[in-house]
Short mmCIF file of C-alpha atoms and ligand atoms in Angstrom, two decimals:
data_model
loop_
_atom_site.label_atom_id
_atom_site.label_comp_id
_atom_site.label_asym_id
_atom_site.label_seq_id
_atom_site.Cartn_x
_atom_site.Cartn_y
_atom_site.Cartn_z
CA MET A 1 28.27 2.34 -12.53
CA ARG A 2 24.49 3.00 -12.90
CA ILE A 3 22.82 5.74 -10.76
CA CYS A 4 19.20 6.16 -9.52
CA PHE A 5 17.24 8.33 -11.89
CA PHE A 6 15.40 10.01 -8.87
CA CYS A 7 18.17 10.33 -6.27
CA LYS A 8 21.44 9.90 -8.14
CA SER A 9 22.73 7.38 -5.73
CA PRO A 10 24.49 4.16 -6.96
CA THR A 11 21.89 1.69 -7.74
CA GLY A 12 21.59 -2.10 -8.40
CA ILE A 13 18.05 -1.97 -10.02
CA HIS A 14 17.96 -1.59 -13.56
CA LEU A 15 14.67 -2.10 -15.58
CA LYS A 16 15.85 -2.98 -18.99
CA GLU A 17 12.33 -2.69 -20.66
CA HIS A 18 12.02 0.91 -19.34
CA ARG A 19 15.69 1.87 -19.80
CA LEU A 20 15.55 3.14 -16.07
CA SER A 21 17.99 2.59 -13.26
CA LEU A 22 16.58 3.02 -9.52
CA CYS A 23 17.83 2.57 -6.11
CA PRO A 24 16.11 0.20 -3.62
CA THR A 25 14.69 3.23 -1.68
CA CYS A 26 13.27 4.86 -4.67
CA TYR A 27 11.99 1.70 -6.30
CA PRO A 28 8.80 1.07 -4.20
CA SER A 29 7.60 4.71 -4.96
CA TRP A 30 8.03 3.99 -8.65
CA VAL A 31 6.09 0.93 -8.50
CA GLU A 32 3.36 2.89 -6.67
CA ASP A 33 3.26 5.40 -9.20
CA GLN A 34 2.82 2.82 -12.06
CA VAL A 35 -0.05 1.26 -10.38
CA ALA A 36 -1.53 4.83 -9.78
CA LYS A 37 -1.32 5.38 -13.48
CA THR A 38 -2.98 2.21 -14.35
CA ILE A 39 -5.84 2.92 -11.94
CA LYS A 40 -6.55 6.36 -13.55
CA ARG A 41 -5.84 5.16 -17.23
CA PHE A 42 -8.55 2.53 -16.79
CA LYS A 43 -10.70 4.26 -14.49
CA MET A 44 -10.69 1.43 -12.29
CA PHE A 45 -11.87 3.25 -8.83
CA VAL A 46 -11.82 6.46 -6.92
CA PRO A 47 -10.73 6.77 -3.13
CA GLN A 48 -14.27 7.15 -2.08
CA GLU A 49 -15.32 3.73 -3.32
CA LYS A 50 -15.69 0.75 -1.12
CA ILE A 51 -12.94 -1.55 -2.34
CA LEU A 52 -12.35 -5.18 -1.83
CA LEU A 53 -9.06 -7.01 -2.67
CA ALA A 54 -8.80 -10.76 -3.06
CA VAL A 55 -5.44 -11.67 -1.40
CA SER A 56 -3.89 -15.15 -1.75
CA GLY A 57 -0.90 -14.76 0.78
CA GLY A 58 1.40 -14.37 -2.47
CA LYS A 59 3.67 -11.54 -3.23
CA ASP A 60 1.27 -9.93 -5.90
CA SER A 61 -1.95 -9.54 -3.94
CA LEU A 62 -0.22 -8.76 -0.61
CA SER A 63 2.03 -6.13 -2.31
CA LEU A 64 -0.98 -4.72 -4.07
CA TRP A 65 -2.57 -4.23 -0.68
CA GLN A 66 0.13 -2.06 0.62
CA ILE A 67 0.64 -0.20 -2.68
CA LEU A 68 -3.22 0.65 -2.57
CA THR A 69 -2.98 1.75 0.96
CA ARG A 70 0.12 3.87 0.43
CA LEU A 71 -1.77 5.39 -2.47
CA GLY A 72 -4.43 6.48 -0.10
CA TYR A 73 -7.25 3.96 -0.93
CA VAL A 74 -8.83 2.26 2.07
CA VAL A 75 -9.00 -1.32 0.92
CA HIS A 76 -10.30 -4.44 2.87
CA ALA A 77 -9.38 -7.84 1.72
CA PHE A 78 -10.94 -11.31 1.29
CA TYR A 79 -8.97 -14.69 1.44
CA ILE A 80 -10.45 -18.05 0.69
CA SER A 81 -8.94 -21.08 2.70
CA LEU A 82 -9.06 -23.77 0.13
CA GLY A 83 -7.93 -26.63 2.37
CA ILE A 84 -4.90 -27.43 0.54
CA LYS A 85 -3.08 -29.63 2.90
CA GLU A 86 0.03 -30.14 1.01
CA GLU A 87 3.08 -28.40 2.29
CA ASN A 88 0.72 -26.90 4.68
CA TYR A 89 -0.07 -24.40 1.82
CA SER A 90 -3.55 -23.03 2.75
CA ASP A 91 -2.35 -22.56 6.63
CA ILE A 92 0.58 -20.82 5.64
CA SER A 93 -0.94 -18.52 2.96
CA LYS A 94 -3.90 -17.62 5.31
CA GLU A 95 -1.10 -16.68 7.85
CA LYS A 96 0.58 -14.28 5.51
CA CYS A 97 -2.67 -12.68 4.83
CA LEU A 98 -3.50 -12.30 8.56
CA ILE A 99 0.00 -10.76 9.09
CA MET A 100 -0.41 -8.07 6.14
CA ALA A 101 -3.92 -7.21 7.65
CA GLN A 102 -2.28 -6.60 11.01
CA LYS A 103 0.51 -4.59 9.52
CA LEU A 104 -1.99 -2.26 7.61
CA SER A 105 -4.43 -2.52 10.53
CA LEU A 106 -7.25 -3.27 7.89
CA PRO A 107 -10.05 -5.92 7.96
CA LEU A 108 -9.56 -9.49 6.22
CA HIS A 109 -12.87 -11.60 5.42
CA ILE A 110 -11.98 -15.24 5.54
CA VAL A 111 -14.14 -17.82 3.84
CA ASP A 112 -13.39 -21.55 4.39
CA LEU A 113 -14.36 -23.76 1.69
CA GLN A 114 -14.68 -26.78 3.79
CA LYS A 115 -17.19 -25.09 6.08
CA GLU A 116 -19.22 -23.40 3.14
CA SER A 117 -19.37 -26.62 0.95
CA GLY A 118 -18.39 -29.54 3.08
CA TYR A 119 -15.34 -30.31 0.79
CA ASN A 120 -11.97 -28.96 0.28
CA LEU A 121 -9.63 -28.62 -2.59
CA ASN A 122 -7.94 -32.01 -2.26
CA GLN A 123 -11.41 -33.55 -2.67
CA VAL A 124 -12.21 -31.24 -5.72
CA SER A 125 -8.77 -32.38 -7.15
CA LYS A 126 -9.99 -36.10 -6.96
CA ALA A 127 -12.99 -35.18 -9.21
CA TYR A 128 -11.22 -32.73 -11.38
CA TYR A 129 -7.93 -33.57 -13.28
CA LYS A 130 -7.79 -29.75 -14.16
CA THR A 131 -7.91 -28.74 -10.54
CA CYS A 132 -6.61 -25.19 -11.36
CA SER A 133 -9.62 -24.41 -13.56
CA ALA A 134 -12.08 -25.64 -10.97
CA CYS A 135 -10.20 -23.73 -8.07
CA GLY A 136 -10.65 -20.54 -10.37
CA VAL A 137 -14.46 -20.86 -10.61
CA ILE A 138 -14.48 -21.61 -6.69
CA LYS A 139 -12.54 -18.50 -6.09
CA ARG A 140 -14.31 -16.36 -8.40
CA TYR A 141 -17.91 -17.47 -6.96
CA PHE A 142 -16.86 -16.43 -3.58
CA MET A 143 -15.20 -13.32 -4.45
CA ASN A 144 -18.17 -12.18 -6.14
CA GLN A 145 -20.59 -13.41 -3.51
CA ILE A 146 -18.75 -11.53 -0.74
CA THR A 147 -18.41 -8.40 -2.92
CA LEU A 148 -21.94 -8.04 -3.54
CA LYS A 149 -23.14 -9.30 0.01
CA GLU A 150 -20.96 -6.55 1.79
CA ASN A 151 -21.67 -3.96 -0.77
CA TYR A 152 -18.17 -3.46 -2.04
CA SER A 153 -18.36 -1.48 -5.52
CA VAL A 154 -15.38 -3.27 -6.93
CA VAL A 155 -13.07 -6.31 -6.35
CA ALA A 156 -9.51 -6.02 -7.21
CA THR A 157 -7.12 -9.16 -7.92
CA GLY A 158 -3.03 -9.30 -7.95
CA HIS A 159 -2.88 -10.56 -11.50
CA ASN A 160 0.57 -9.14 -12.92
CA LEU A 161 1.75 -8.71 -16.49
CA ASP A 162 3.12 -12.31 -16.75
CA ASP A 163 -0.29 -13.70 -15.47
CA GLU A 164 -2.17 -11.45 -18.05
CA VAL A 165 0.08 -12.03 -21.03
CA SER A 166 0.08 -15.74 -20.44
CA THR A 167 -3.77 -15.89 -20.60
CA LEU A 168 -3.80 -13.72 -23.61
CA PHE A 169 -1.03 -16.07 -25.16
CA GLY A 170 -3.35 -19.21 -24.11
CA ASN A 171 -6.42 -17.36 -25.76
CA VAL A 172 -4.54 -16.57 -29.03
CA LEU A 173 -2.95 -20.05 -29.41
CA ARG A 174 -6.71 -21.31 -29.00
CA TRP A 175 -7.97 -18.67 -30.89
CA ASP A 176 -10.73 -18.43 -28.29
CA GLU A 177 -12.85 -15.59 -29.28
CA THR A 178 -15.27 -15.52 -26.29
CA TYR A 179 -12.22 -15.28 -23.82
CA LEU A 180 -10.54 -12.76 -26.10
CA ASN A 181 -13.56 -10.51 -26.53
CA ARG A 182 -13.78 -10.72 -22.56
CA GLN A 183 -10.17 -9.98 -21.42
CA TYR A 184 -9.76 -6.31 -20.22
CA PRO A 185 -8.37 -5.00 -16.95
CA VAL A 186 -11.75 -3.61 -15.95
CA ILE A 187 -14.93 -5.72 -16.20
CA PRO A 188 -17.85 -3.61 -15.49
CA PRO A 189 -20.56 -4.83 -12.96
CA LYS A 190 -23.64 -6.73 -14.62
CA ALA A 191 -26.72 -8.20 -12.88
CA GLY A 192 -25.34 -10.48 -10.21
CA LEU A 193 -21.73 -9.88 -10.95
CA ALA A 194 -19.40 -7.21 -9.25
CA LYS A 195 -16.96 -5.18 -11.02
CA LYS A 196 -13.61 -6.44 -11.36
CA VAL A 197 -10.13 -4.87 -11.76
CA LYS A 198 -6.43 -5.74 -12.02
CA PRO A 199 -4.46 -2.90 -11.16
CA LEU A 200 -1.02 -4.73 -11.61
CA ILE A 201 -1.26 -5.66 -15.16
CA PHE A 202 1.65 -3.55 -16.30
CA LEU A 203 4.21 -4.66 -13.80
CA SER A 204 6.06 -7.91 -14.20
CA GLU A 205 6.28 -10.77 -11.94
CA LYS A 206 9.95 -9.90 -11.32
CA GLN A 207 9.09 -6.21 -10.65
CA VAL A 208 6.38 -7.15 -8.03
CA ALA A 209 8.86 -9.70 -6.50
CA LEU A 210 11.31 -6.87 -6.11
CA TYR A 211 8.62 -4.47 -4.72
CA ALA A 212 7.81 -7.31 -2.13
CA LEU A 213 11.62 -7.58 -1.22
CA THR A 214 12.35 -3.76 -1.14
CA SER A 215 9.29 -3.29 1.00
CA GLU A 216 9.71 -6.21 3.41
CA ILE A 217 6.54 -7.74 2.67
CA ASP A 218 6.21 -11.33 4.07
CA TYR A 219 4.56 -13.65 1.66
CA ILE A 220 4.28 -17.46 0.92
CA ARG A 221 7.27 -18.39 -1.17
CA HIS A 222 6.36 -21.81 -2.65
CA GLU A 223 3.76 -22.25 -5.44
CA CYS A 224 0.46 -23.90 -4.98
CA PRO A 225 1.15 -27.75 -5.20
CA TYR A 226 -1.56 -28.13 -7.99
CA SER A 227 -0.10 -25.32 -10.08
CA THR A 228 2.73 -27.37 -11.46
CA HIS A 229 0.30 -29.20 -14.24
CA ALA A 230 -0.99 -25.60 -15.16
CA SER A 231 -0.47 -24.86 -19.06
CA SER A 232 -0.08 -21.18 -17.88
CA LEU A 233 3.37 -22.11 -16.19
CA ARG A 234 4.47 -23.55 -19.64
CA TYR A 235 3.41 -20.43 -21.24
CA LYS A 236 5.10 -18.30 -18.87
CA GLU A 237 8.54 -20.12 -19.36
CA ASN A 238 8.18 -19.49 -23.02
CA LEU A 239 7.24 -15.93 -22.68
CA HIS A 240 10.06 -15.28 -20.36
CA GLN A 241 12.49 -16.74 -22.89
CA LEU A 242 10.94 -14.13 -25.69
CA GLU A 243 11.45 -11.47 -22.99
CA SER A 244 15.07 -12.30 -22.51
CA TYR A 245 15.79 -11.90 -26.23
CA ASN A 246 13.90 -8.61 -26.35
CA ALA A 247 12.92 -6.64 -23.37
CA GLY A 248 9.60 -5.30 -23.21
CA THR A 249 7.94 -7.89 -25.51
CA LEU A 250 5.45 -8.89 -22.96
CA ARG A 251 4.41 -5.28 -22.38
CA PHE A 252 4.33 -4.42 -25.89
CA PHE A 253 1.95 -7.36 -26.56
CA LEU A 254 -0.53 -6.58 -23.89
CA THR A 255 -0.44 -2.80 -24.58
CA ASN A 256 -1.37 -3.25 -28.23
CA PHE A 257 -3.96 -5.95 -27.54
CA LEU A 258 -5.67 -3.63 -24.94
CA ASN A 259 -5.56 -0.73 -27.41
CA PHE A 260 -7.44 -2.94 -29.91
CA ARG A 261 -9.88 -3.99 -27.21
CA LYS A 262 -10.61 -0.29 -26.02
CA LYS A 263 -11.43 0.44 -29.86
CA GLN A 264 -13.68 -2.49 -29.97
CA ILE A 265 -15.37 -1.93 -26.84
CA LYS A 266 -16.09 1.58 -27.97
CA GLU A 267 -17.45 0.49 -31.35
CA GLN A 268 -19.52 -2.05 -29.68
CA GLU A 269 -20.86 0.46 -27.32
CA GLU A 270 -21.80 3.07 -30.20
CA LYS A 271 -23.50 0.27 -32.13
CA LYS A 272 -25.07 -1.08 -29.12
CA GLU A 273 -23.72 -4.26 -29.81
CA ILE A 274 -23.05 -5.70 -26.41
CA LYS A 275 -25.46 -8.65 -26.06
CA GLU A 276 -27.28 -9.14 -22.92
CA VAL A 277 -26.94 -12.80 -22.12
CA ALA A 278 -29.81 -14.78 -20.73
CA LEU A 279 -29.62 -15.31 -16.82
CA TYR A 280 -31.07 -17.81 -14.66
CA LEU A 281 -31.33 -18.13 -10.91
CA CYS A 282 -29.04 -21.11 -10.11
CA SER A 283 -31.26 -24.20 -9.02
CA SER A 284 -28.90 -24.77 -6.25
CA CYS A 285 -27.57 -21.70 -4.80
CA GLN A 286 -30.05 -19.14 -6.10
CA GLN A 287 -27.22 -16.92 -7.23
CA LEU A 288 -27.59 -15.43 -10.91
CA SER A 289 -26.00 -17.49 -13.45
CA THR A 290 -25.63 -17.89 -17.32
CA SER A 291 -26.65 -21.49 -16.87
CA LYS A 292 -29.47 -23.33 -14.91
CA MET A 293 -27.08 -24.42 -12.48
CA CYS A 294 -24.00 -22.00 -11.77
CA LYS A 295 -20.38 -23.55 -12.47
CA TYR A 296 -19.63 -23.62 -8.84
CA CYS A 297 -22.74 -25.75 -7.81
CA SER A 298 -21.96 -28.05 -10.76
CA ILE A 299 -18.49 -28.50 -9.67
CA MET A 300 -19.52 -29.18 -6.13
CA GLN A 301 -22.11 -31.56 -7.26
CA LYS A 302 -19.65 -33.43 -9.12
CA VAL A 303 -17.21 -33.49 -6.07
CA ALA A 304 -19.91 -34.75 -3.94
CA GLN A 305 -20.88 -37.60 -6.20
CA ARG A 306 -17.06 -38.68 -6.43
CA ALA A 307 -16.72 -38.39 -2.50
CA LYS A 308 -19.64 -40.67 -2.33
CA LYS A 309 -18.55 -43.32 -4.64
CA ASN A 310 -15.11 -43.29 -2.68
CA GLY A 311 -16.94 -43.69 0.53
CA GLY A 312 -17.09 -40.11 1.81
P1 AMP B 401 -3.64 -17.08 -9.13
O1 AMP B 401 -5.05 -17.48 -9.81
O2 AMP B 401 -3.41 -17.84 -7.89
O3 AMP B 401 -2.78 -16.49 -9.96
O4 AMP B 401 -4.22 -15.62 -8.29
C1 AMP B 401 -4.54 -14.51 -9.02
C2 AMP B 401 -5.25 -13.61 -8.13
O5 AMP B 401 -6.49 -14.34 -7.50
C3 AMP B 401 -4.44 -13.28 -6.77
O6 AMP B 401 -3.45 -12.31 -7.11
C4 AMP B 401 -5.50 -12.94 -5.81
O7 AMP B 401 -5.96 -11.57 -6.05
C5 AMP B 401 -6.67 -14.02 -6.25
N1 AMP B 401 -6.50 -15.08 -5.19
C6 AMP B 401 -5.69 -16.29 -5.68
N2 AMP B 401 -6.04 -16.97 -4.56
C7 AMP B 401 -6.98 -16.57 -3.60
C8 AMP B 401 -7.41 -17.03 -2.40
N3 AMP B 401 -7.14 -18.21 -1.92
N4 AMP B 401 -8.32 -16.00 -1.79
C9 AMP B 401 -8.74 -15.00 -2.41
N5 AMP B 401 -8.06 -14.50 -3.42
C10 AMP B 401 -7.27 -15.31 -4.14
FE1 FES B 402 -6.25 -23.16 -6.76
FE2 FES B 402 -3.88 -23.81 -6.66
S1 FES B 402 -4.59 -22.17 -5.46
S2 FES B 402 -5.32 -24.87 -7.55
ZN1 ZN B 403 -25.15 -22.19 -7.59
#
């Protein structure tokens, strides 16, 4: 019989990749400690900072909200309602965020895509086959906008180990140097762009799910109806198989990549090689952008054209 590493009581939780057994009572503190170490290691933020967390209603971001609160950070959250009508997805996910805000007695900013743009994600999906990619641009746009407008110094997201490794895997498969050279758990602030951090990157999807379960976190159980086509899901299936053959594979892959990136960033800083990209004021929304019209406005322009063609 396995016993908990901390309190020595009998336990059902065994973390093969860490060669560690824990009981359900000690497990949440172990998770919180892992997140604290990640925040410190990558100098993500300090308690005095004004921190914003993007919450989706899923297990990762809602668990992160509770973890950060338990670690002593005062974190406000932001939710964008995309208007996904299938399976009442947006209504249910918003409800889960509101429940957590009430549980923690912390503020939640809510942005409604329909109110902001006149369109919802169902209409976006008619103009964009790759709905998830367009949705990512929309989420990042509002995340950045609210962070800057409300003077938060940093915005955190709930990306976990599986998310980060599947992104890395996709970038490696396509040998996409632009994205490989950008992937890091801390993206420093730039003109018009808020600082972004990912404190959950060393916790697997399973470990976060177990945290949500042992900490009684109420989250939306079903996946976004548009995510079934996403290539990241196929990558994850394959990565899970590799992990099942050899526990720790995903963590090892990400850790070594980040060590390489850290060295690369240091060398670039020393040689002053980090190039400043040209910035424009978006011709439509006037926010700073790397193109004359920002990605969000280009997407919405195409959505509007499509809706007009279809009669509204
Ligand atoms: P996803 O792209 O759905 O895997 O989500 C990754 C992260 O983006 C989540 O952990 C949240 O931090 C953030 N996020 C996703 N959906 C939303 C949303 N509707 N509103 C605000 N943040 C979100
Ligand atoms: Fe954006 Fe699913 S939440 S496509
Ligand atoms: Zn714009």
